Structures are given as structure tokens and as C-alpha cells.
């Protein structure tokens, strides 16, 4: 049972309910339009190479890491899913591992790879563990299982070398029947494991990436922990282990696992959209003061206390985040309204219209694919898809991108371009910053 797969797609189903009652998100009431605080300047325009440096087979997602790109779902001719590491510049395949590939002599086999937490952006996102440098000690996280005849008595988390794909370490999760990789950063790995019995409770683990996945803490409960935000782990309290049932956003201390706060009782339902250290964006239904379970809203929370810092209006938002900035960016239900929040001293939300996504049909699905270096990469998926990069004020930095942007780093952009058959194919373009005219 893979109930967490496609977190954003399932979140869109909830957003659809919210959108029925949604009204226009309030814009800044200023004739001069929105502005940035704290002396921040809008990001500069970018250019992408007219032709891709290389393109690959059908894929689901990818991330950049130095001169490497980690590709998930780069399918073989037999159709099995796999994870591969390629050279960013040339596309040369350094190594690949398919589902059910044997990882060691103890019978460990690769099972799955993608991260499933909110705010990841477009596509499934491979998770990496680092060596705190630019060397070859980094790894790719995967789920593994040990097969014994026709059963899998052991499930756990493993790290494969980014250099050559060999097994760096593995860590069994006792009693786990299905393992979901949620997030990895700052030397910690967040995992949710289901047991063999079909019950509502799951076990959330925080693992130490620097000590071969040693358990820092684990909690068995109805809480499905979704992502790391500095010293806080955010998740949802669920009345059933399903994305379509009522939920309440909550937080735990990343050091101890102790619950810090939750939104149960404050809203009929609340869903985590994205988070960075210090701030999170949450969609809600039925705030206490309205008494209407269908009343939608979105708000910004202080991740340490759960305190509401800003009300984003009666709308449901679709968000992505850049934890390094730290910057959150969201689109409203009509897709053309952009909201961004930079956590820190000047964290007042900036609301703007995005001309790059004006027009289109009411059924167009508009999403934030990635947030990098102050740029927000947005997509409109419809009969005639449109992809663009905009700044926090909604200004177009690059229109008609060749696909959904999955990641941008080190002068490269990895995109997912839709083929004529409707499947996505990975491609890498060189990207350059330009001066404003």
C-alpha cells in the first residue's frame, strides 16, 4: 500500500475541495505594486541554452549535485524503474540500479527511491546524504528489502555511493513492511514506516546520516511526519492513514521527537504545503471563528511555536520551497497570483500577479516547480503547457522554458520535458544569469 506516493497530487485533491469555496487572494493595496523589504532586490533574468546539453529516457524526477545529476525513474527497455547518476555536462551514465537490484551478499534489494514530503516541487525527488564537502563521499538514499523465498522479512533504508553506486550502509527498521523516504538534510533522514497490519498507526523515524542511519528517535502514532525545517520536524495528525481524511498540522522537536504544538481544534482540517526553517505555509478548512467546515484559508506559521504570523486570505495555495534561502513561494487557486515569504527579519509576505501565467483555461493546473536563488519556476499544465521563471514581484525572468524545472544549481538546469506520448523526458540545459535591461 503506497498511500504517500505523489504527495502533491494527493494534496491537489484536497486543494480542489478548498478551491470550490475559494475567493480571490488579496493583493497589496498599493498603486506602485508590491515591493521587497530589507533592501532585497528582485532576481536577475536568466537564459537557458537553446538546445539541451543532453536528454534522457522517460523519468520522474532529478536533482543536481555538483557535476552529477541523480535521475529517478530513468526507465530501462524492460520498463522497470531505476535510479541513475549521470555526468551533468555530457549525460554519461556513471552507474545505474534497477528495482530489485541486489545490493549486498545478505540479500538486500533496492525497492524504491523518491522523497514524498511536501514542498519538493515538480516530480519525485531523490534524497541525498552529503560528505560536507565537494568530494565523492555523498550518497543516494533508497528503500531496501531482504528477500527470503517469496517474502521480505526485513525492510530498511540504505545509502548508495554517488560515485559508483556501491552500498555505503544500510539500516533495518524492525517491524516495517513499507518504508517511505520523506526528507533528508543537515545530516538527518526522515522516514515513515508502515507495519504489516492495516492499522492507522505508523512509525516515524529520524535517522543520523553521519552514523550509518542510526536511530535518533522514533515515534509510533497517528502522526505522519513529512519534512524537516531546522530544529523542527513537521507533519500531520491523521484520523486515518490516508491523504483524503481529516488532518491537523503538528510539529515535533527534531532533537528529541517531543511534540511541540498542533492545530487540532483550531481548524476543521489543516494541510502542510511547504516549510523552511522558521516558517511554514498551511492550507486550512473551517477556522474556529467561522464555524464552517468548508471555509478555506491559507496562513503562515512560526514553525517553533505554531503561532500564525500572517493570514494569506481565503484561498488554497500550492507551494514549493528553497530551504537554503530560506524562501517559500506559492500560487493561488487561479494560478496567476504569487505569494512569497522569506523567513527572517523581513518576512512579510509579498503578493503579486504573475503575468507569465495570466489567461489560460479555468481547468489549467498551475504549480510551483522549484524555487532557487530568488527565482520561482512555475508551470501551467493544460492542452498548451506554459513554463516560466518569475521573480518575487511576479516579473517574468524567462518565458517559454523547455519543460518543468526540477532543479537549478552550478550553472545548470534539469527539466522534465513532456514528449508527444505524454511521458516526461529528462534534459539538462546550461543556464546563465543576465543583467536587467
CSV table of C-alpha atoms in Angstrom, one decimal:
chain,number,residue,atom,x,y,z
A,1,UNK,CA,0.0,0.0,0.0
A,2,UNK,CA,1.6,3.2,-1.1
A,3,UNK,CA,-0.6,5.9,0.3
A,4,UNK,CA,2.1,8.6,0.4
A,5,UNK,CA,3.2,8.4,-3.2
A,6,UNK,CA,2.6,11.5,-5.1
A,7,UNK,CA,2.1,13.8,-2.1
A,8,UNK,CA,1.4,16.9,-4.2
A,9,UNK,CA,-1.0,15.1,-6.5
A,10,UNK,CA,-3.0,13.9,-3.5
A,11,UNK,CA,-2.7,17.4,-2.0
A,12,UNK,CA,-4.2,18.7,-5.1
A,13,UNK,CA,-7.3,16.7,-4.4
A,14,UNK,CA,-7.7,18.4,-1.1
A,15,UNK,CA,-7.0,21.7,-2.7
A,16,UNK,CA,-9.8,21.0,-5.2
A,17,UNK,CA,-12.2,20.9,-2.2
A,18,UNK,CA,-10.8,24.1,-0.9
A,19,UNK,CA,-11.0,25.8,-4.3
A,20,UNK,CA,-14.7,25.3,-4.6
A,21,UNK,CA,-15.2,28.0,-2.0
A,22,UNK,CA,-12.1,29.9,-2.7
A,23,UNK,CA,-12.2,33.7,-3.4
A,24,UNK,CA,-9.5,35.9,-4.8
A,25,UNK,CA,-6.4,36.3,-2.8
A,26,UNK,CA,-5.9,39.9,-1.6
A,27,UNK,CA,-3.2,41.8,-3.4
A,28,UNK,CA,-1.1,44.5,-1.9
A,29,UNK,CA,-3.2,47.7,-2.0
A,30,UNK,CA,-0.5,49.9,-3.4
A,31,UNK,CA,-0.7,51.8,-6.7
A,32,UNK,CA,3.0,51.2,-7.2
A,33,UNK,CA,2.5,47.4,-6.8
A,34,UNK,CA,4.3,45.1,-4.4
A,35,UNK,CA,7.8,45.7,-3.2
A,36,UNK,CA,10.5,43.8,-1.3
A,37,UNK,CA,11.7,44.7,2.2
A,38,UNK,CA,15.1,44.8,3.8
A,39,UNK,CA,16.8,46.2,0.7
A,40,UNK,CA,16.3,42.9,-1.2
A,41,UNK,CA,16.4,43.3,-5.0
A,42,UNK,CA,14.4,41.1,-7.4
A,43,UNK,CA,16.4,38.3,-9.0
A,44,UNK,CA,18.0,38.9,-12.4
A,45,UNK,CA,16.7,37.3,-15.6
A,46,UNK,CA,18.2,34.0,-16.8
A,47,UNK,CA,18.8,32.4,-20.1
A,48,UNK,CA,18.8,28.7,-21.0
A,49,UNK,CA,20.7,27.2,-23.8
A,50,UNK,CA,18.6,26.9,-26.9
A,51,UNK,CA,19.5,23.2,-27.2
A,52,UNK,CA,19.8,20.8,-24.3
A,53,UNK,CA,23.3,19.6,-23.4
A,54,UNK,CA,21.7,16.1,-23.4
A,55,UNK,CA,18.4,14.4,-22.8
A,56,UNK,CA,17.5,11.0,-21.3
A,57,UNK,CA,14.8,8.4,-21.2
A,58,UNK,CA,11.5,8.6,-19.5
A,59,UNK,CA,11.9,9.9,-16.0
A,60,UNK,CA,10.0,11.0,-12.9
A,61,UNK,CA,12.4,13.4,-11.2
A,62,UNK,CA,16.0,14.5,-10.7
A,63,UNK,CA,18.4,16.6,-8.5
A,64,UNK,CA,21.7,18.2,-9.3
A,65,UNK,CA,24.8,17.6,-7.2
A,66,UNK,CA,28.0,19.3,-8.4
A,67,UNK,CA,28.9,17.7,-11.8
A,68,UNK,CA,26.4,14.9,-11.3
A,69,UNK,CA,22.6,14.7,-11.8
A,70,UNK,CA,20.7,12.0,-10.0
A,71,UNK,CA,17.8,10.7,-12.1
A,72,UNK,CA,14.9,8.8,-10.8
A,73,UNK,CA,12.8,6.6,-13.0
A,74,UNK,CA,15.2,6.5,-15.9
A,75,UNK,CA,13.4,3.5,-17.4
A,76,UNK,CA,15.1,0.5,-19.0
A,77,UNK,CA,13.7,-1.1,-22.1
A,78,UNK,CA,12.1,-3.7,-19.9
A,79,UNK,CA,10.1,-0.9,-18.2
A,80,UNK,CA,11.5,-1.3,-14.7
A,81,UNK,CA,12.1,1.8,-12.7
A,82,UNK,CA,15.7,2.7,-11.7
A,83,UNK,CA,17.9,5.3,-10.2
A,84,UNK,CA,21.0,6.5,-12.1
A,85,UNK,CA,23.8,9.1,-11.8
A,86,UNK,CA,24.9,10.9,-14.9
A,87,UNK,CA,27.5,13.5,-15.7
A,88,UNK,CA,25.8,16.9,-15.8
A,89,UNK,CA,27.7,18.2,-18.8
A,90,UNK,CA,27.7,15.1,-21.0
A,91,UNK,CA,25.0,12.9,-19.8
A,92,UNK,CA,27.4,10.0,-19.5
A,93,UNK,CA,25.9,7.3,-17.2
A,94,UNK,CA,28.2,6.6,-14.2
A,95,UNK,CA,26.1,4.0,-12.7
A,96,UNK,CA,22.5,2.7,-12.5
A,97,UNK,CA,20.5,0.4,-10.2
A,98,UNK,CA,17.1,-1.0,-11.1
A,99,UNK,CA,14.3,-2.1,-8.8
A,100,UNK,CA,15.0,-5.4,-7.2
A,101,UNK,CA,18.8,-5.0,-7.9
A,102,UNK,CA,20.9,-6.9,-5.3
A,103,UNK,CA,22.8,-4.5,-3.1
A,104,UNK,CA,24.9,-6.9,-1.0
A,105,UNK,CA,25.6,-10.6,-0.2
A,106,UNK,CA,22.9,-10.6,2.6
A,107,UNK,CA,20.1,-10.4,0.0
A,108,UNK,CA,19.3,-6.7,0.3
A,109,UNK,CA,17.5,-5.5,-2.8
A,110,UNK,CA,16.6,-2.0,-3.9
A,111,UNK,CA,12.9,-1.2,-3.6
A,112,UNK,CA,12.2,2.5,-4.2
A,113,UNK,CA,13.8,5.9,-4.2
A,114,UNK,CA,11.6,9.0,-4.3
A,115,UNK,CA,11.0,11.5,-1.5
A,116,UNK,CA,7.4,12.2,-0.7
A,117,UNK,CA,7.3,15.2,1.6
A,118,UNK,CA,5.5,18.4,0.7
A,119,UNK,CA,7.3,21.4,-0.9
A,120,UNK,CA,9.6,19.3,-3.0
A,121,UNK,CA,8.4,20.9,-6.2
A,122,UNK,CA,7.7,19.1,-9.5
A,123,UNK,CA,8.3,15.3,-9.8
A,124,UNK,CA,9.6,12.8,-7.3
A,125,UNK,CA,12.8,13.9,-5.6
A,126,UNK,CA,15.8,11.7,-4.9
A,127,UNK,CA,17.2,12.3,-1.5
A,128,UNK,CA,21.0,12.7,-1.0
A,129,UNK,CA,23.3,12.4,2.0
A,130,UNK,CA,26.4,14.6,1.9
A,131,UNK,CA,30.0,14.3,3.0
A,132,UNK,CA,30.0,18.0,4.0
A,133,UNK,CA,32.3,18.8,1.1
A,134,UNK,CA,32.7,18.6,-2.7
A,135,UNK,CA,34.2,15.1,-2.7
A,136,UNK,CA,32.8,11.8,-3.7
A,137,UNK,CA,31.5,10.7,-0.3
A,138,UNK,CA,27.9,11.7,-0.9
A,139,UNK,CA,25.2,9.1,-1.3
A,140,UNK,CA,21.7,8.4,-2.7
A,141,UNK,CA,19.1,7.2,-0.2
A,142,UNK,CA,16.9,4.2,-1.2
A,143,UNK,CA,14.5,1.8,0.4
A,144,UNK,CA,15.7,-1.8,0.5
A,145,UNK,CA,14.3,-5.1,1.5
A,146,UNK,CA,15.8,-8.6,2.2
A,147,UNK,CA,14.1,-11.3,0.3
A,148,UNK,CA,13.7,-14.8,1.7
A,149,UNK,CA,12.0,-17.1,-0.7
A,150,UNK,CA,8.7,-15.3,-1.5
A,151,UNK,CA,8.6,-12.9,1.5
A,152,UNK,CA,10.5,-9.8,2.6
A,153,UNK,CA,11.2,-10.2,6.3
A,154,UNK,CA,13.4,-7.1,6.5
A,155,UNK,CA,12.8,-3.5,5.3
A,156,UNK,CA,15.0,-0.5,5.8
A,157,UNK,CA,17.0,2.5,4.5
A,158,UNK,CA,20.2,2.3,2.5
A,159,UNK,CA,22.7,4.8,1.1
A,160,UNK,CA,24.4,4.1,-2.3
A,161,UNK,CA,27.6,5.8,-3.2
A,162,UNK,CA,27.1,8.8,-5.6
A,163,UNK,CA,30.4,7.9,-7.2
A,164,UNK,CA,29.9,4.3,-8.2
A,165,UNK,CA,26.5,3.1,-6.7
A,166,UNK,CA,28.0,0.6,-4.2
A,167,UNK,CA,26.3,0.1,-0.9
A,168,UNK,CA,27.7,2.6,1.7
A,169,UNK,CA,25.5,1.4,4.6
A,170,UNK,CA,22.0,0.0,5.4
A,171,UNK,CA,19.8,0.3,8.4
A,172,UNK,CA,17.0,-2.1,9.1
A,173,UNK,CA,13.7,-0.8,10.6
A,174,UNK,CA,12.2,-3.6,12.7
A,175,UNK,CA,8.6,-4.4,12.0
A,176,UNK,CA,8.5,-2.2,8.9
A,177,UNK,CA,6.6,-3.6,5.9
A,178,UNK,CA,6.7,-0.5,3.7
A,179,UNK,CA,9.2,2.4,4.0
A,180,UNK,CA,8.6,6.0,2.8
A,181,UNK,CA,11.6,8.3,2.4
A,182,UNK,CA,10.3,11.8,3.3
A,183,UNK,CA,13.2,14.2,3.7
A,184,UNK,CA,17.0,14.5,4.3
A,185,UNK,CA,19.0,17.5,5.3
A,186,UNK,CA,21.6,18.7,7.9
A,187,UNK,CA,22.8,15.1,8.5
A,188,UNK,CA,19.3,13.8,9.3
A,189,UNK,CA,16.9,11.5,7.5
A,190,UNK,CA,13.2,11.5,8.0
A,191,UNK,CA,11.4,8.2,7.3
A,192,UNK,CA,7.8,6.9,7.8
A,193,UNK,CA,7.3,3.1,8.1
A,194,UNK,CA,4.1,1.1,7.9
A,195,UNK,CA,3.7,-2.2,9.6
A,196,UNK,CA,2.3,-5.3,8.1
A,197,UNK,CA,-1.1,-4.9,9.7
A,198,UNK,CA,-3.5,-2.5,8.2
A,199,UNK,CA,-3.8,-0.1,11.1
A,200,UNK,CA,-3.9,3.7,11.3
A,201,UNK,CA,-0.7,4.0,13.3
A,202,UNK,CA,2.7,4.4,11.6
A,203,UNK,CA,6.2,4.8,12.9
A,204,UNK,CA,8.2,8.0,12.2
A,205,UNK,CA,12.0,7.8,12.4
A,206,UNK,CA,14.6,10.4,12.5
A,207,UNK,CA,18.0,8.8,11.5
A,208,UNK,CA,21.5,10.0,11.7
A,209,UNK,CA,23.0,10.1,8.2
A,210,UNK,CA,26.5,10.6,9.6
A,211,UNK,CA,26.3,7.4,11.7
A,212,UNK,CA,25.1,5.0,9.0
A,213,UNK,CA,21.4,5.7,9.7
A,214,UNK,CA,21.5,5.2,13.5
A,215,UNK,CA,18.0,6.0,15.0
A,216,UNK,CA,18.0,9.3,16.8
A,217,UNK,CA,14.3,8.8,17.8
A,218,UNK,CA,11.2,7.1,16.7
A,219,UNK,CA,7.5,7.6,17.4
A,220,UNK,CA,4.6,5.2,16.8
A,221,UNK,CA,1.4,7.2,16.5
A,222,UNK,CA,-1.2,8.6,14.1
A,223,UNK,CA,1.3,11.3,13.2
A,224,UNK,CA,2.7,11.2,9.7
A,225,UNK,CA,5.9,13.3,9.8
A,226,UNK,CA,6.5,15.0,6.5
A,227,UNK,CA,9.5,17.3,6.4
A,228,UNK,CA,12.4,18.9,8.3
A,229,UNK,CA,12.6,22.6,9.0
A,230,UNK,CA,15.7,23.4,11.0
A,231,UNK,CA,15.2,22.2,14.6
A,232,UNK,CA,11.6,21.2,13.9
A,233,UNK,CA,10.0,18.2,12.2
A,234,UNK,CA,6.6,19.0,10.7
A,235,UNK,CA,3.8,16.6,9.9
A,236,UNK,CA,0.1,15.9,10.1
A,237,UNK,CA,-2.1,14.2,12.7
A,238,UNK,CA,-4.4,12.0,10.7
A,239,UNK,CA,-7.6,10.3,11.7
A,240,UNK,CA,-6.8,7.6,9.2
A,241,UNK,CA,-3.7,6.8,7.3
A,242,UNK,CA,-5.0,8.5,4.2
A,243,UNK,CA,-4.4,11.8,2.3
A,244,UNK,CA,-8.2,12.2,1.8
A,245,UNK,CA,-9.2,12.2,5.5
A,246,UNK,CA,-9.1,15.0,8.1
A,247,UNK,CA,-5.7,16.1,9.2
A,248,UNK,CA,-4.1,18.6,11.6
A,249,UNK,CA,-0.6,20.0,11.1
A,250,UNK,CA,1.8,19.4,14.0
A,251,UNK,CA,5.4,19.8,14.9
A,252,UNK,CA,8.0,17.8,16.9
A,253,UNK,CA,11.4,18.7,18.3
A,254,UNK,CA,14.0,17.4,15.8
A,255,UNK,CA,16.4,16.6,18.7
A,256,UNK,CA,14.0,14.7,21.0
A,257,UNK,CA,10.9,13.8,19.0
A,258,UNK,CA,8.8,15.6,21.6
A,259,UNK,CA,5.6,17.1,20.3
A,260,UNK,CA,5.8,20.9,20.3
A,261,UNK,CA,2.3,22.0,19.0
A,262,UNK,CA,-0.5,21.1,16.7
A,263,UNK,CA,-3.5,22.7,15.0
A,264,UNK,CA,-6.1,20.2,16.2
A,265,UNK,CA,-9.1,22.1,17.5
A,266,UNK,CA,-8.2,25.3,15.7
A,267,UNK,CA,-9.4,24.2,12.2
A,268,UNK,CA,-11.6,21.6,10.8
A,269,UNK,CA,-8.7,20.5,8.7
A,270,UNK,CA,-5.1,21.7,8.0
A,271,UNK,CA,-2.6,20.6,5.5
A,272,UNK,CA,1.1,21.3,5.3
A,273,UNK,CA,2.2,22.8,1.9
A,274,UNK,CA,5.8,23.7,2.3
A,275,UNK,CA,8.3,24.8,5.0
A,276,UNK,CA,11.7,26.3,5.6
A,277,UNK,CA,13.5,26.8,8.9
A,278,UNK,CA,11.3,29.3,10.8
A,279,UNK,CA,8.2,29.4,8.6
A,280,UNK,CA,5.6,27.1,7.1
A,281,UNK,CA,2.6,27.6,4.8
A,282,UNK,CA,-0.5,25.7,5.7
A,283,UNK,CA,-3.9,25.3,3.9
A,284,UNK,CA,-6.9,25.2,6.2
A,285,UNK,CA,-10.6,24.4,6.2
A,286,UNK,CA,-13.1,25.8,8.7
A,287,UNK,CA,-11.3,28.2,11.1
A,288,UNK,CA,-12.8,28.2,14.6
A,289,UNK,CA,-14.1,31.7,14.3
A,290,UNK,CA,-16.2,30.9,11.2
A,291,UNK,CA,-17.7,27.6,12.3
A,292,UNK,CA,-18.0,26.5,8.7
A,293,UNK,CA,-16.0,23.3,7.8
A,294,UNK,CA,-15.9,24.4,4.1
A,295,UNK,CA,-14.4,27.8,4.8
A,296,UNK,CA,-10.9,27.7,3.1
A,297,UNK,CA,-7.9,29.7,4.1
A,298,UNK,CA,-4.1,29.8,4.0
A,299,UNK,CA,-1.7,31.1,6.6
A,300,UNK,CA,2.0,31.3,7.6
A,301,UNK,CA,3.1,29.7,10.8
A,302,UNK,CA,6.1,30.1,13.0
A,303,UNK,CA,7.5,26.6,13.0
A,304,UNK,CA,8.9,26.7,16.5
A,305,UNK,CA,5.6,27.7,18.2
A,306,UNK,CA,2.8,27.1,15.7
A,307,UNK,CA,1.8,30.8,16.0
A,308,UNK,CA,0.1,32.4,13.0
A,309,UNK,CA,2.4,35.1,11.7
A,310,UNK,CA,0.4,36.0,8.6
A,311,UNK,CA,-3.0,35.4,7.1
A,312,UNK,CA,-2.8,34.7,3.3
A,313,UNK,CA,-6.5,35.0,2.7
A,314,UNK,CA,-9.4,32.8,1.7
A,315,UNK,CA,-7.6,30.7,-0.9
A,316,UNK,CA,-5.8,27.3,-1.2
A,317,UNK,CA,-2.2,27.6,-2.2
A,318,UNK,CA,0.2,25.3,-4.0
A,319,UNK,CA,3.8,25.8,-2.7
A,320,UNK,CA,7.4,24.9,-3.0
A,321,UNK,CA,10.4,26.0,-1.0
A,322,UNK,CA,14.1,26.7,-1.1
A,323,UNK,CA,15.4,25.9,2.4
A,324,UNK,CA,18.8,27.4,1.7
A,325,UNK,CA,17.3,30.9,1.1
A,326,UNK,CA,15.1,30.3,3.1
A,327,UNK,CA,12.2,31.2,0.7
A,328,UNK,CA,8.7,29.9,0.2
A,329,UNK,CA,6.7,30.6,-2.9
A,330,UNK,CA,3.0,29.7,-3.6
A,331,UNK,CA,0.4,30.1,-6.3
A,332,UNK,CA,-3.2,30.8,-5.5
A,333,UNK,CA,-6.1,28.8,-6.9
A,334,UNK,CA,-6.4,30.9,-10.1
A,335,UNK,CA,-2.7,30.3,-10.7
A,336,UNK,CA,-1.8,33.9,-11.6
A,337,UNK,CA,-1.4,35.1,-8.0
A,338,UNK,CA,2.0,34.6,-6.5
A,339,UNK,CA,2.7,34.7,-2.7
A,340,UNK,CA,6.3,34.5,-1.4
A,341,UNK,CA,7.7,34.6,2.1
A,342,UNK,CA,11.4,34.9,3.0
A,343,UNK,CA,11.9,33.7,6.6
A,344,UNK,CA,13.9,36.1,8.7
A,345,UNK,CA,13.8,39.6,9.8
A,346,UNK,CA,11.8,40.9,6.8
A,347,UNK,CA,9.4,38.1,6.4
A,348,UNK,CA,6.2,40.0,5.4
A,349,UNK,CA,4.5,38.0,2.5
A,350,UNK,CA,4.9,39.6,-0.9
A,351,UNK,CA,1.7,39.2,-3.0
A,352,UNK,CA,1.9,39.8,-6.7
A,353,UNK,CA,0.4,38.9,-10.1
A,354,UNK,CA,2.4,36.7,-12.4
A,355,UNK,CA,1.9,37.9,-16.0
A,356,UNK,CA,3.6,34.8,-17.2
A,357,UNK,CA,0.6,32.7,-16.1
A,358,UNK,CA,-2.2,35.1,-16.9
A,359,UNK,CA,-5.0,33.8,-19.1
A,360,UNK,CA,-5.4,30.2,-19.9
A,361,UNK,CA,-8.4,28.0,-19.1
A,362,UNK,CA,-10.1,27.6,-15.7
A,363,UNK,CA,-9.1,23.9,-15.6
A,364,UNK,CA,-5.4,24.6,-16.1
A,365,UNK,CA,-3.3,23.2,-13.3
A,366,UNK,CA,-0.7,25.8,-12.2
A,367,UNK,CA,2.1,24.8,-9.9
A,368,UNK,CA,5.4,26.0,-8.5
A,369,UNK,CA,8.0,23.5,-9.8
A,370,UNK,CA,11.1,24.8,-7.9
A,371,UNK,CA,12.4,27.8,-6.0
A,372,UNK,CA,16.1,28.6,-6.5
A,373,UNK,CA,18.2,31.7,-6.0
A,374,UNK,CA,15.2,34.0,-5.6
A,375,UNK,CA,13.6,32.7,-8.8
A,376,UNK,CA,10.2,30.9,-8.8
A,377,UNK,CA,9.8,28.4,-11.6
A,378,UNK,CA,6.1,28.0,-12.4
A,379,UNK,CA,4.2,25.7,-14.7
A,380,UNK,CA,0.7,25.6,-16.3
A,381,UNK,CA,-0.2,22.1,-17.3
A,382,UNK,CA,-3.0,22.1,-19.9
A,383,UNK,CA,-3.5,21.5,-23.6
A,384,UNK,CA,-0.7,24.0,-24.3
A,385,UNK,CA,1.6,23.9,-21.3
A,386,UNK,CA,3.5,27.0,-20.3
A,387,UNK,CA,6.6,27.2,-18.2
A,388,UNK,CA,8.3,30.3,-16.9
A,389,UNK,CA,10.7,31.8,-14.3
A,390,UNK,CA,9.4,34.8,-12.4
A,391,UNK,CA,10.8,36.9,-9.6
A,392,UNK,CA,9.1,37.5,-6.3
A,393,UNK,CA,7.2,40.5,-7.7
A,394,UNK,CA,5.7,38.4,-10.5
A,395,UNK,CA,8.0,39.8,-13.2
A,396,UNK,CA,8.9,37.4,-16.0
A,397,UNK,CA,12.6,36.4,-15.9
A,398,UNK,CA,12.4,33.8,-18.6
A,399,UNK,CA,9.3,32.6,-20.5
A,400,UNK,CA,8.6,29.5,-22.6
A,401,UNK,CA,11.0,27.2,-20.7
A,402,UNK,CA,11.6,23.9,-22.4
A,403,UNK,CA,10.0,21.9,-19.6
A,404,UNK,CA,9.1,21.8,-15.9
A,405,UNK,CA,12.2,22.8,-13.9
A,406,UNK,CA,13.2,20.3,-11.3
A,407,UNK,CA,16.4,21.8,-10.0
A,408,UNK,CA,18.9,24.6,-10.8
A,409,UNK,CA,22.5,24.6,-9.5
A,410,UNK,CA,26.0,25.4,-10.6
A,411,UNK,CA,25.0,26.9,-13.9
A,412,UNK,CA,22.8,24.0,-15.0
A,413,UNK,CA,19.0,23.4,-15.0
A,414,UNK,CA,17.5,20.0,-15.2
A,415,UNK,CA,14.0,20.0,-16.7
A,416,UNK,CA,11.3,17.4,-17.4
A,417,UNK,CA,10.0,17.9,-20.9
A,418,UNK,CA,6.8,16.3,-21.9
A,419,UNK,CA,7.0,14.1,-25.0
A,420,UNK,CA,4.4,13.6,-27.7
A,421,UNK,CA,3.3,10.4,-25.9
A,422,UNK,CA,2.6,12.4,-22.7
A,423,UNK,CA,5.6,11.0,-20.8
A,424,UNK,CA,8.3,13.1,-19.3
A,425,UNK,CA,11.9,13.0,-20.5
A,426,UNK,CA,14.8,14.4,-18.6
A,427,UNK,CA,17.0,17.1,-20.1
A,428,UNK,CA,19.9,19.3,-18.9
A,429,UNK,CA,20.4,22.9,-20.1
A,430,UNK,CA,23.1,25.4,-19.3
A,431,UNK,CA,21.7,28.4,-17.5
A,432,UNK,CA,23.2,31.9,-17.3
A,433,UNK,CA,22.3,34.9,-15.3
A,434,UNK,CA,21.6,38.1,-17.3
A,435,UNK,CA,21.7,41.8,-16.4
A,436,UNK,CA,18.4,43.6,-16.3
A,437,UNK,CA,17.8,45.8,-19.3
